[in-house]
PDB file of N, CA, C and O in Angstrom:
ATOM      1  N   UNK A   1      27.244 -30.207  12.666  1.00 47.00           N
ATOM      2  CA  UNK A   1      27.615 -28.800  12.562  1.00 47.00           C
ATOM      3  C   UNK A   1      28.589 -28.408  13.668  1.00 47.00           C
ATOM      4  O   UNK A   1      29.272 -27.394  13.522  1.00 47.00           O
ATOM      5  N   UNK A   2      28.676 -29.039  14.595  1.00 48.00           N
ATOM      6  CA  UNK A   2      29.143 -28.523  15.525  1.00 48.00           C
ATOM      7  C   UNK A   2      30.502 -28.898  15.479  1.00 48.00           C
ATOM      8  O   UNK A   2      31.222 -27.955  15.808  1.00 48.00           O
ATOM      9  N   UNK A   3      31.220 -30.094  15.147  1.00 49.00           N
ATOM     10  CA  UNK A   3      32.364 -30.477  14.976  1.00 49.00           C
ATOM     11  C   UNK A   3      33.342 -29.599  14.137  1.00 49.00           C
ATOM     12  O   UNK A   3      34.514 -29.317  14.385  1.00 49.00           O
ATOM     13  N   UNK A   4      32.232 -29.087  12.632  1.00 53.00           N
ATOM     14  CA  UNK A   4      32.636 -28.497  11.679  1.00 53.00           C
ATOM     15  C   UNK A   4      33.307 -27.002  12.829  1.00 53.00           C
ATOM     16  O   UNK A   4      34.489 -26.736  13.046  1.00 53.00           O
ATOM     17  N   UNK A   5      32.277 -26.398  13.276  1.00 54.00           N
ATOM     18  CA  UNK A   5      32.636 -25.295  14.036  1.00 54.00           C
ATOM     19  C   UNK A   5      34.010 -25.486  14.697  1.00 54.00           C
ATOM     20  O   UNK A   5      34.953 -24.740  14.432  1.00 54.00           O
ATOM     21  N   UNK A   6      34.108 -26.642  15.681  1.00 54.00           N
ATOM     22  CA  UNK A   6      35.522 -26.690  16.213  1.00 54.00           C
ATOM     23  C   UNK A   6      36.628 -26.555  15.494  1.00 54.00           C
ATOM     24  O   UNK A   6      37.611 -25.950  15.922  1.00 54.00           O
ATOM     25  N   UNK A   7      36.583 -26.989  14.583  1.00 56.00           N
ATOM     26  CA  UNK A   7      37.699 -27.154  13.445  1.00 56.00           C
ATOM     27  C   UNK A   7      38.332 -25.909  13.035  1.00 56.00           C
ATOM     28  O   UNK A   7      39.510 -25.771  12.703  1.00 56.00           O
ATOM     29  N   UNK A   8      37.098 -24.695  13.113  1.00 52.00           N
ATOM     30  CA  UNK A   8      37.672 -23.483  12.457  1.00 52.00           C
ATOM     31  C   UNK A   8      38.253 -22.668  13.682  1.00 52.00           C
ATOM     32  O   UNK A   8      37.676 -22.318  14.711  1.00 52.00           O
ATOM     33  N   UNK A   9      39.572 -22.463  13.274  1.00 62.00           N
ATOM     34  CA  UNK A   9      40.697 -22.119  14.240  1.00 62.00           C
ATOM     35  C   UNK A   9      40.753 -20.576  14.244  1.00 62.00           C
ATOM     36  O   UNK A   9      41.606 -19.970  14.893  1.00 62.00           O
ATOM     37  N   UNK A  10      39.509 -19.765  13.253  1.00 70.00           N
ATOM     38  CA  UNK A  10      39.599 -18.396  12.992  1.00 70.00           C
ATOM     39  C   UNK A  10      38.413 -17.443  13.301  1.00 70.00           C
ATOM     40  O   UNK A  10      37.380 -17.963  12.881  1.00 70.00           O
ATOM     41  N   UNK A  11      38.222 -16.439  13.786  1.00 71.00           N
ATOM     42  CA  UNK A  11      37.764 -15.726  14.250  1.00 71.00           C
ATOM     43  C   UNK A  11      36.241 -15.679  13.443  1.00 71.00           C
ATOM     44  O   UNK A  11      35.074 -15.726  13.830  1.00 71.00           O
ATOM     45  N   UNK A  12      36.821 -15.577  12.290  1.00 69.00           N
ATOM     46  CA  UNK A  12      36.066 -15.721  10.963  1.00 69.00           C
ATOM     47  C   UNK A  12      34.971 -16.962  11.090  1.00 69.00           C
ATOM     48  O   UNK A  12      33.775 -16.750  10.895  1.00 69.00           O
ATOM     49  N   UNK A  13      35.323 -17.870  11.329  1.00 67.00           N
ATOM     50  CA  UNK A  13      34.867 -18.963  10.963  1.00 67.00           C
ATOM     51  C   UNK A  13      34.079 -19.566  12.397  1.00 67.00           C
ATOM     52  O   UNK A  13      33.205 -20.432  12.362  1.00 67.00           O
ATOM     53  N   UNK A  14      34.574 -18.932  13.608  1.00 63.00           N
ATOM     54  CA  UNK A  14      33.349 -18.701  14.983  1.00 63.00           C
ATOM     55  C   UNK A  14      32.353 -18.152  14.234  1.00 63.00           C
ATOM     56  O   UNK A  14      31.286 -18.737  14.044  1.00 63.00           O
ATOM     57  N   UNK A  15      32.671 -16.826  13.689  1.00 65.00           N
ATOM     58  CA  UNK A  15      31.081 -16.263  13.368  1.00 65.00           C
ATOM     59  C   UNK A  15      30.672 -16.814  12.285  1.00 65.00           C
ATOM     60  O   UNK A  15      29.508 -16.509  12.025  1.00 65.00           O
ATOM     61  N   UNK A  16      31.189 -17.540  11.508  1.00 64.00           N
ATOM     62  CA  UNK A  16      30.410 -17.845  10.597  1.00 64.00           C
ATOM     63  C   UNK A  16      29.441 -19.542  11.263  1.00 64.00           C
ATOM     64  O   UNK A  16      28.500 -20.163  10.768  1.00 64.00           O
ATOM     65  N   UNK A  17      29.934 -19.681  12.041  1.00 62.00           N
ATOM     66  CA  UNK A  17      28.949 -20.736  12.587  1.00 62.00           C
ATOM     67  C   UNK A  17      28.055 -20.539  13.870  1.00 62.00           C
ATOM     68  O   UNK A  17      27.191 -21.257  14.373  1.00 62.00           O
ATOM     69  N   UNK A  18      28.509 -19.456  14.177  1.00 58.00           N
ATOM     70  CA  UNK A  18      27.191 -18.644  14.775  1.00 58.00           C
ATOM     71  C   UNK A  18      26.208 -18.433  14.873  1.00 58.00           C
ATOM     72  O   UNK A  18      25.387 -18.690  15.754  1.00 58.00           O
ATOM     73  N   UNK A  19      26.141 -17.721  13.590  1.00 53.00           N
ATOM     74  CA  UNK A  19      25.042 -17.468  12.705  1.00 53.00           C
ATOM     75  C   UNK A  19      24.272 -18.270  11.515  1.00 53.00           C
ATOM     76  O   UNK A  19      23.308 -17.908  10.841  1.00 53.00           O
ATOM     77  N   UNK A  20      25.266 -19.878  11.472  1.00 51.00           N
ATOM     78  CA  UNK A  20      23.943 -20.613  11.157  1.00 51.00           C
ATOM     79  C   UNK A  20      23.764 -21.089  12.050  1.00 51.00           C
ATOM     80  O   UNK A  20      22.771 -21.751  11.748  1.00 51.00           O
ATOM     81  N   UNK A  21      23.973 -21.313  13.078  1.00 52.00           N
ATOM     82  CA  UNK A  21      23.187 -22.229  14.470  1.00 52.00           C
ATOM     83  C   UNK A  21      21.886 -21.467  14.921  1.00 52.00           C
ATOM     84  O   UNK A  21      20.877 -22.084  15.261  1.00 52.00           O
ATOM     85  N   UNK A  22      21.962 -20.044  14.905  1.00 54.00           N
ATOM     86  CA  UNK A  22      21.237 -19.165  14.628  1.00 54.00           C
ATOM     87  C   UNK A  22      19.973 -18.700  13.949  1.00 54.00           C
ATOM     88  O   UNK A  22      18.916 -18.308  14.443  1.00 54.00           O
ATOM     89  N   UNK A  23      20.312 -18.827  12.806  1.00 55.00           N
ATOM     90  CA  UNK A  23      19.568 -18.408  12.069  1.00 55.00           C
ATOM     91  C   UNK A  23      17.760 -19.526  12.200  1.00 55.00           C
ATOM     92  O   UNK A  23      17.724 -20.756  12.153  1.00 55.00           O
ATOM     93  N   UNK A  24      17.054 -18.995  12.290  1.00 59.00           N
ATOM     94  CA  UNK A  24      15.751 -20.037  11.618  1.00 59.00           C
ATOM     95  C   UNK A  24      15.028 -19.005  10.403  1.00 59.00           C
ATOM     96  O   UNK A  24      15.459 -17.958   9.921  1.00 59.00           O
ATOM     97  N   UNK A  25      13.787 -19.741  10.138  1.00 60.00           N
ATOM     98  CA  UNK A  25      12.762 -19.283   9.173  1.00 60.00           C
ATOM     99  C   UNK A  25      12.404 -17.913   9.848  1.00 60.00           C
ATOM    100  O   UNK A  25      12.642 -16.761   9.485  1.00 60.00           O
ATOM    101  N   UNK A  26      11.995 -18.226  10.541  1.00 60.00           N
ATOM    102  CA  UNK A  26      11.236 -16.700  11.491  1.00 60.00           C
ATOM    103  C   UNK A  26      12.196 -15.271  11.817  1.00 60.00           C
ATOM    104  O   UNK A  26      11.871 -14.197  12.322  1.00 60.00           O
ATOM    105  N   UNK A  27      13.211 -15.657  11.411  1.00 58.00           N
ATOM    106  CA  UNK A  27      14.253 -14.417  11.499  1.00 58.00           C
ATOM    107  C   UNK A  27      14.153 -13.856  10.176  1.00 58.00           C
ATOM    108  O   UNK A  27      14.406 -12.658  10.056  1.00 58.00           O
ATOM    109  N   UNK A  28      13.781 -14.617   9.033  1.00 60.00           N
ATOM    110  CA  UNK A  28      13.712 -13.817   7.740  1.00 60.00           C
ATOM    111  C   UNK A  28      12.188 -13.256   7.700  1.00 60.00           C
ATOM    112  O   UNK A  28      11.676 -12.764   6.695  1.00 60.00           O
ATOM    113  N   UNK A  29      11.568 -13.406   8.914  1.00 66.00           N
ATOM    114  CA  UNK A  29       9.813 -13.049   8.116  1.00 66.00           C
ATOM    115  C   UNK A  29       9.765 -11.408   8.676  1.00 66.00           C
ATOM    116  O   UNK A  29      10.200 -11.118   9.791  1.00 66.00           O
ATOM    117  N   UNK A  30       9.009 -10.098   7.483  1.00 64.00           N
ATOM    118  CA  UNK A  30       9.153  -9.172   7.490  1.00 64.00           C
ATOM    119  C   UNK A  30       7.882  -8.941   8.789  1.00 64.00           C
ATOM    120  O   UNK A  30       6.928  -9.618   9.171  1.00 64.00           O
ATOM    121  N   UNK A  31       8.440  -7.687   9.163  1.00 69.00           N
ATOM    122  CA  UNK A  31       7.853  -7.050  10.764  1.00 69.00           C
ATOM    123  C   UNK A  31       6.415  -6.763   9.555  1.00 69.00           C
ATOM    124  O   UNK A  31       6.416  -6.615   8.333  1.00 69.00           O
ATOM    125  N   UNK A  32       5.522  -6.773  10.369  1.00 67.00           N
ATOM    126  CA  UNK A  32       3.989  -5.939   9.713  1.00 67.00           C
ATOM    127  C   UNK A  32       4.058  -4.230   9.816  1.00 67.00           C
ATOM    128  O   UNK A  32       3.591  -3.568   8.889  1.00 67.00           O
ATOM    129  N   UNK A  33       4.489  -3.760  10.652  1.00 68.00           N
ATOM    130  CA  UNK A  33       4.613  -2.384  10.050  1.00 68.00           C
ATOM    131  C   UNK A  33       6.126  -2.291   9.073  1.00 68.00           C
ATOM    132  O   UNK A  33       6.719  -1.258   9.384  1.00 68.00           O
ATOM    133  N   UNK A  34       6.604  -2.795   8.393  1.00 75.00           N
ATOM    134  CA  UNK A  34       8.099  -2.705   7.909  1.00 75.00           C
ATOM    135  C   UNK A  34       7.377  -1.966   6.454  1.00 75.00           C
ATOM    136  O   UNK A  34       7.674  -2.394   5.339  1.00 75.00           O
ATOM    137  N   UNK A  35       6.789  -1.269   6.571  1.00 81.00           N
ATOM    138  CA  UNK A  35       6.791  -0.677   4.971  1.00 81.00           C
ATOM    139  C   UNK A  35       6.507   0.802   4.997  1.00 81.00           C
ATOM    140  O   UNK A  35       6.886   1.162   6.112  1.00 81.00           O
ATOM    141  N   UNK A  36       6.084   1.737   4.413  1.00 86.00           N
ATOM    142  CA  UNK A  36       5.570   3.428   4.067  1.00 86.00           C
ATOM    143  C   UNK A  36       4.523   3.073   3.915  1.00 86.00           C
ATOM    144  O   UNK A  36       4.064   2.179   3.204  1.00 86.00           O
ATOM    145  N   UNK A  37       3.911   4.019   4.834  1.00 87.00           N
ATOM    146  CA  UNK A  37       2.420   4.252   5.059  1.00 87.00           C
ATOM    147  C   UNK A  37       2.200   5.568   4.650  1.00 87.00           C
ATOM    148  O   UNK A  37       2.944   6.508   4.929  1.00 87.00           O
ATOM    149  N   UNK A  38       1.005   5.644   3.878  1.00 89.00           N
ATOM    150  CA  UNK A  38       0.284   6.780   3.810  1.00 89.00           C
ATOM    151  C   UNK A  38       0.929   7.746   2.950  1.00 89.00           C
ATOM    152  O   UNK A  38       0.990   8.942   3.232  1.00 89.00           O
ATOM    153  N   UNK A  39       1.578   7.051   1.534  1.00 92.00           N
ATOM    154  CA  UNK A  39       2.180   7.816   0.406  1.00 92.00           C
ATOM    155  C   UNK A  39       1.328   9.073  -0.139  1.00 92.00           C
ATOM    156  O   UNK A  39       0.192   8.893  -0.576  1.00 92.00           O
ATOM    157  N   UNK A  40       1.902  10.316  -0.099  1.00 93.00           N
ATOM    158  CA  UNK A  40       1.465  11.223  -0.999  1.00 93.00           C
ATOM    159  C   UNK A  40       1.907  11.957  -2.175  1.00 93.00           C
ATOM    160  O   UNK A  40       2.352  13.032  -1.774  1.00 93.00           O
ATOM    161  N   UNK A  41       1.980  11.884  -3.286  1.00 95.00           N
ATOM    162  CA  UNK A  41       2.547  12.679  -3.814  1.00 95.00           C
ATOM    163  C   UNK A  41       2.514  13.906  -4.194  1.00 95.00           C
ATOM    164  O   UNK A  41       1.530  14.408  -4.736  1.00 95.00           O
ATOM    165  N   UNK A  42       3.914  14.698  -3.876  1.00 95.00           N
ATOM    166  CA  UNK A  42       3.229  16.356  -3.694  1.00 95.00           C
ATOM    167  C   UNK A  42       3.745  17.198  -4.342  1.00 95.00           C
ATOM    168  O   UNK A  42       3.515  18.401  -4.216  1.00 95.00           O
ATOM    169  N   UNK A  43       4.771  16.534  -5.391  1.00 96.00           N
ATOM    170  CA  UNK A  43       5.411  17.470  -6.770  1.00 96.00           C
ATOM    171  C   UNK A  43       5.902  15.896  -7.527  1.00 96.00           C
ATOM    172  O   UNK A  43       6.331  14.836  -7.070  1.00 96.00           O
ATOM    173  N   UNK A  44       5.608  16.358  -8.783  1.00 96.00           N
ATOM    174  CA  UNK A  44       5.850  15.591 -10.076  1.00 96.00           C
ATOM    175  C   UNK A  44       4.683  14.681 -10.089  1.00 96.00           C
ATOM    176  O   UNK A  44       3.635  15.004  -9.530  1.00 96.00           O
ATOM    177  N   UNK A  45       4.845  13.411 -10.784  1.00 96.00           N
ATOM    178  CA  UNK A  45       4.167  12.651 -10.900  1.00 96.00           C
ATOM    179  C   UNK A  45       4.568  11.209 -10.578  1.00 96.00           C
ATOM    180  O   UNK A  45       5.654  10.808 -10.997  1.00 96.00           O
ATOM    181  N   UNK A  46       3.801  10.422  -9.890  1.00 96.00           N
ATOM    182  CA  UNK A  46       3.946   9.248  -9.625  1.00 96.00           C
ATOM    183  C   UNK A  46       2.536   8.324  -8.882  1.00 96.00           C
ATOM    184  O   UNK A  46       1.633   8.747  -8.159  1.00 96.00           O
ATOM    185  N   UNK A  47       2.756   7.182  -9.311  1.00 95.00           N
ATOM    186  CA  UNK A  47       1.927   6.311  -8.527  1.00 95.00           C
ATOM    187  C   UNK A  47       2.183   5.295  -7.536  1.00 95.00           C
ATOM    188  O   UNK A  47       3.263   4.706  -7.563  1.00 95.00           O
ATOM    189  N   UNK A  48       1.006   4.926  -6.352  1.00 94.00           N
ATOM    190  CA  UNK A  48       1.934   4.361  -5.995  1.00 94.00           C
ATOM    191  C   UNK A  48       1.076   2.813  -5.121  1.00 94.00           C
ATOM    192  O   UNK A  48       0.734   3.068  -3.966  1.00 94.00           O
ATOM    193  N   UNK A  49       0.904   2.032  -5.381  1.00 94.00           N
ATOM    194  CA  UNK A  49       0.772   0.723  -5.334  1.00 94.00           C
ATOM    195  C   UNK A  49       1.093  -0.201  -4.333  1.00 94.00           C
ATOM    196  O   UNK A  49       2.099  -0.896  -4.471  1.00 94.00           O
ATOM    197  N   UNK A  50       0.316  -0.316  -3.254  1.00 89.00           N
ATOM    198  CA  UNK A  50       0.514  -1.731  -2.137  1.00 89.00           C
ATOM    199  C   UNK A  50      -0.027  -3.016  -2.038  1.00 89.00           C
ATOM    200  O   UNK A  50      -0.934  -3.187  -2.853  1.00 89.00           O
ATOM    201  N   UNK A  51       0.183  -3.864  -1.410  1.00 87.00           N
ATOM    202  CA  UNK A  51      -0.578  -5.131  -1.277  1.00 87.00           C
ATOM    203  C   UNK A  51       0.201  -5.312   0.120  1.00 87.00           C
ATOM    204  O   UNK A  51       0.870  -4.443   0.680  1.00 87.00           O
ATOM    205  N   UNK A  52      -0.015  -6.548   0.537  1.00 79.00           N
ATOM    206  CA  UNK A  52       0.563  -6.963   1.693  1.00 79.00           C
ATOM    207  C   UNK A  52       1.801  -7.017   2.122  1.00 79.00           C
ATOM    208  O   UNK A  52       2.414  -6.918   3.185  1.00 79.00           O
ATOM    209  N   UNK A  53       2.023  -7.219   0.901  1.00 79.00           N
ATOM    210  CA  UNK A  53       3.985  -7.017   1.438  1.00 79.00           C
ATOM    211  C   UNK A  53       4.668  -6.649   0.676  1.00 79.00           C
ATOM    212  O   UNK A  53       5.661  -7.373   0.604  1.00 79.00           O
ATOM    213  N   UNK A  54       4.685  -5.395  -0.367  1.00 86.00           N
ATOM    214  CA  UNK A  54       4.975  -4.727  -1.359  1.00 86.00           C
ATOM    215  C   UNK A  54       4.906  -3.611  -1.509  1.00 86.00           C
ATOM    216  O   UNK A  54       3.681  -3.589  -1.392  1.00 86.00           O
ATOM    217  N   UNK A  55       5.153  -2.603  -1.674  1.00 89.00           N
ATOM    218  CA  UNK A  55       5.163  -1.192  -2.020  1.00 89.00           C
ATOM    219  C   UNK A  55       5.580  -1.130  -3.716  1.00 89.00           C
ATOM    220  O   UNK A  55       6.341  -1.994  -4.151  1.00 89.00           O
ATOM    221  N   UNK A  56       5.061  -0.112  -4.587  1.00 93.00           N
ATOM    222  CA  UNK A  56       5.360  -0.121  -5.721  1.00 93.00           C
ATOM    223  C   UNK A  56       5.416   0.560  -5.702  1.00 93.00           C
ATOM    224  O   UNK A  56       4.581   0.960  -4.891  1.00 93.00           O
ATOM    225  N   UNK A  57       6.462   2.124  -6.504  1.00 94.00           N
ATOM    226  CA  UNK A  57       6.148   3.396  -7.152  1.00 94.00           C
ATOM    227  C   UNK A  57       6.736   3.219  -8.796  1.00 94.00           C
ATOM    228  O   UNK A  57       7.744   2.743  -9.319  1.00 94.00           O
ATOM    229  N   UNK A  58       5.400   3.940  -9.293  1.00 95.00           N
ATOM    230  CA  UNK A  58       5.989   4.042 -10.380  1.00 95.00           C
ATOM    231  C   UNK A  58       5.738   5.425 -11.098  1.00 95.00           C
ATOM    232  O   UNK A  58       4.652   5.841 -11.503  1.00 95.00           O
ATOM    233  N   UNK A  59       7.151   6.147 -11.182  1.00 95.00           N
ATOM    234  CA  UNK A  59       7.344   7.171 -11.407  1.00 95.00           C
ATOM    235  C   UNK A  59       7.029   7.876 -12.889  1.00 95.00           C
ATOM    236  O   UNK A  59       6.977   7.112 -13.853  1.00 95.00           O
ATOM    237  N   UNK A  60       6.866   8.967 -13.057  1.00 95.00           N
ATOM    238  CA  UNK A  60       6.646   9.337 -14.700  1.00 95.00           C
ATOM    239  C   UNK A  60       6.893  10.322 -14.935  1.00 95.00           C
ATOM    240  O   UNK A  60       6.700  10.762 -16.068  1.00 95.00           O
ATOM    241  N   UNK A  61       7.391  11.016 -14.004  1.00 94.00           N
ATOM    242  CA  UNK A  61       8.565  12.352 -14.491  1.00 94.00           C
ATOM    243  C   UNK A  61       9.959  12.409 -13.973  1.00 94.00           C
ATOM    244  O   UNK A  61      10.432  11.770 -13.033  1.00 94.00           O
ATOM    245  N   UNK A  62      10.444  13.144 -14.623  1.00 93.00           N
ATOM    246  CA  UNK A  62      11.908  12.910 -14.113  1.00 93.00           C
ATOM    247  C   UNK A  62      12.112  13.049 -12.809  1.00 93.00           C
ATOM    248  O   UNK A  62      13.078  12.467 -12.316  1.00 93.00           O
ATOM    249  N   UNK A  63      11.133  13.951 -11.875  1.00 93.00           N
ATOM    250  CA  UNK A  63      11.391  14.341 -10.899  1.00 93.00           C
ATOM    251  C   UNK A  63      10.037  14.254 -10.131  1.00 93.00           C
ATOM    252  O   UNK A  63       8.985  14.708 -10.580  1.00 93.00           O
ATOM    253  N   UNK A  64      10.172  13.591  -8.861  1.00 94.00           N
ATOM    254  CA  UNK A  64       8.932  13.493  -7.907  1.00 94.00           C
ATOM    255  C   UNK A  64       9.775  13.429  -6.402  1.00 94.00           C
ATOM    256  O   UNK A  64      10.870  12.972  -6.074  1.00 94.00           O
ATOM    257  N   UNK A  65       8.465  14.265  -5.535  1.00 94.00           N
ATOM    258  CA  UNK A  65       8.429  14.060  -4.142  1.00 94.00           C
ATOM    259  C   UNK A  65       7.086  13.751  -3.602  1.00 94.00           C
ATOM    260  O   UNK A  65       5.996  14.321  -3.619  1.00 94.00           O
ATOM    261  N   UNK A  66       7.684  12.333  -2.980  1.00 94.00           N
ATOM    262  CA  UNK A  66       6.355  11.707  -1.788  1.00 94.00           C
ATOM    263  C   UNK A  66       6.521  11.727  -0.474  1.00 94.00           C
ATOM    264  O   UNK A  66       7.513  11.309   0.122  1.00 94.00           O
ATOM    265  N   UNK A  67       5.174  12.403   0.190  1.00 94.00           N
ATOM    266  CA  UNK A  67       5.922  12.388   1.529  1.00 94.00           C
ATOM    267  C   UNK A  67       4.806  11.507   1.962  1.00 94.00           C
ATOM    268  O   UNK A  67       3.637  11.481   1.579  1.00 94.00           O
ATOM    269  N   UNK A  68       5.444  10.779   2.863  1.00 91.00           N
ATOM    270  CA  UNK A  68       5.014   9.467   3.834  1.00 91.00           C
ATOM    271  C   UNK A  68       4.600  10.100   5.525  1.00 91.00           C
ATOM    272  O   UNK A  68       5.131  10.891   6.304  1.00 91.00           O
ATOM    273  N   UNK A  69       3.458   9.309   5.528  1.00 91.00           N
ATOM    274  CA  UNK A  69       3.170   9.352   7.078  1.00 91.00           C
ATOM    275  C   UNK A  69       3.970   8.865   8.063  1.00 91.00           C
ATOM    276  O   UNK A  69       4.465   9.551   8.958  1.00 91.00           O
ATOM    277  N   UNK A  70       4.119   7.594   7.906  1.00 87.00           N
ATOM    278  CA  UNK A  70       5.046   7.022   8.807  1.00 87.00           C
ATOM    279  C   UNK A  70       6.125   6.182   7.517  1.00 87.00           C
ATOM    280  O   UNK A  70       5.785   6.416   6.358  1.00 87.00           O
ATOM    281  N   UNK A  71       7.143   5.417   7.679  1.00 79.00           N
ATOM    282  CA  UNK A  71       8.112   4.948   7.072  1.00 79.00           C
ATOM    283  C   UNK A  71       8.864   4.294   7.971  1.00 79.00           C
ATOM    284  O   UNK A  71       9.638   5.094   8.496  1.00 79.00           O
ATOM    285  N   UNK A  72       9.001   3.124   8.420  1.00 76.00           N
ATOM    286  CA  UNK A  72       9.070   2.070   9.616  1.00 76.00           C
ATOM    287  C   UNK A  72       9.753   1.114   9.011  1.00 76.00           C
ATOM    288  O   UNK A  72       9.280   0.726   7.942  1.00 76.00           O
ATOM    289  N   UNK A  73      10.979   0.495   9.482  1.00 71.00           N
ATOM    290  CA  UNK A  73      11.704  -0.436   9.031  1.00 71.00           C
ATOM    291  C   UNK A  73      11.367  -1.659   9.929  1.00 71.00           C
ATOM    292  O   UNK A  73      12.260  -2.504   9.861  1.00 71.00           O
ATOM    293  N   UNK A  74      10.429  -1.973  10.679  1.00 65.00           N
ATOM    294  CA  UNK A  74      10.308  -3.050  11.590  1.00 65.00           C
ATOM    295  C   UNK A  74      11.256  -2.584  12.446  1.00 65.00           C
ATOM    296  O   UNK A  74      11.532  -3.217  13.465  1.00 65.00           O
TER     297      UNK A  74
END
């Protein structure tokens, strides 16, 4: 990989080998608070569905508002 890197004579192509030297598994794994906590819904209709690493809504009127306790992107 690294040879490949020298080769690229463009700005472009530093960062693009950057960021796979970079990258591992553990950079893609989601933070534990990264989701909406504590969905309510408080006009229209909707449901709304978690598991461990999922959020679901599924809506059934044209129009709904949920308000969230917290909402945390990691």
């Amino acid at each position: 990989m690294a040879r490949t890197c020298r080769r690229l004579p463009d700005l472009r192509g530093l960062l693009l080998c950057g960021t796979a030297l970079v990258a591992s598994p553990a950079a893609f794994a989601q933070a534990p608070n990264a989701r909406p906590q504590g969905g309510v819904v408080s006009a229209g209709s909707a449901g709304i569905a978690q598991d461990a690493t999922r959020t679901t809504i599924n809506q059934t009127t044209s129009r709904a508002v949920i308000d969230w306790r917290g909402f945390d992107v990691g």
